[in-house]
């Protein structure tokens, strides 16, 4: 498998020097969940570093970003076009946080700043549907992963299925057919990075909310169910390419 990581955002300085890039975090998360011999390639779309075509890789993963889909930034319009073209071509896509939001927006849904404010900490999501690639998952079961977002998908695209939700985020995990999977949460972010990120954003998020979020950050390397979600992502991509 040749997986292209579309880098739509970067950790704030100086966290980038300490923790690395988002494509690097995804490589670490997914390494053991992709088929043997898989290649992961980063594309800095945030700097207009787009692939030559939507078929340059077998599948795409769009990272998180500090931007919103509504921001007037040149790469966002181009990324929306890329998503639409990739979907028409049947190329599998995964979207995480901003990636989740921009895929929904590009394919006929809507993402916007939520009146619920900041979501931070480890959030628990209830599973509503279990496609075959959601290995060992059951309806009404929950999984816990980290979040850091103000924006949410408020209207899902035509044909989308809501796979999981929480009280804070109704449309937290979506599937569109057999080729699109999106999640609002961040399975890729290590616990150490999440703790530092919340501290850096104290002024934006609010002291009380950050302090509460920090109590949910695990002492393990990642959120409790990060590896489980990585298993789902790997199985989704493998099944999408096989079909």
PDB file of N, CA, C and O in Angstrom, residues 8 120 184-185 194 238:
ATOM      1  N   UNK A   8      -2.029  19.053   6.561  1.00  0.00           N
ATOM      2  CA  UNK A   8      -2.823  20.284   6.514  1.00  0.00           C
ATOM      3  C   UNK A   8      -2.531  21.213   7.688  1.00  0.00           C
ATOM      4  O   UNK A   8      -3.070  22.321   7.739  1.00  0.00           O
ATOM      5  N   UNK A 120     -11.631  19.292  24.609  1.00  0.00           N
ATOM      6  CA  UNK A 120     -10.255  18.894  24.928  1.00  0.00           C
ATOM      7  C   UNK A 120     -10.298  17.718  25.905  1.00  0.00           C
ATOM      8  O   UNK A 120     -11.304  17.469  26.567  1.00  0.00           O
ATOM      9  N   UNK A 184     -13.377  12.730  14.205  1.00  0.00           N
ATOM     10  CA  UNK A 184     -13.109  14.025  14.811  1.00  0.00           C
ATOM     11  C   UNK A 184     -11.936  13.969  15.786  1.00  0.00           C
ATOM     12  O   UNK A 184     -11.233  14.954  15.986  1.00  0.00           O
ATOM     13  N   UNK A 185     -11.694  12.821  16.380  1.00  0.00           N
ATOM     14  CA  UNK A 185     -10.668  12.720  17.420  1.00  0.00           C
ATOM     15  C   UNK A 185      -9.287  12.444  16.838  1.00  0.00           C
ATOM     16  O   UNK A 185      -9.122  12.242  15.636  1.00  0.00           O
ATOM     17  N   UNK A 194      -0.075  15.808  23.678  1.00  0.00           N
ATOM     18  CA  UNK A 194      -1.385  16.355  24.032  1.00  0.00           C
ATOM     19  C   UNK A 194      -1.277  17.234  25.273  1.00  0.00           C
ATOM     20  O   UNK A 194      -1.826  18.342  25.329  1.00  0.00           O
ATOM     21  N   UNK A 238      -7.155  -1.393   4.041  1.00  0.00           N
ATOM     22  CA  UNK A 238      -6.891  -2.671   3.380  1.00  0.00           C
ATOM     23  C   UNK A 238      -8.128  -3.183   2.652  1.00  0.00           C
ATOM     24  O   UNK A 238      -8.069  -3.599   1.487  1.00  0.00           O
TER      25      UNK A 238
END
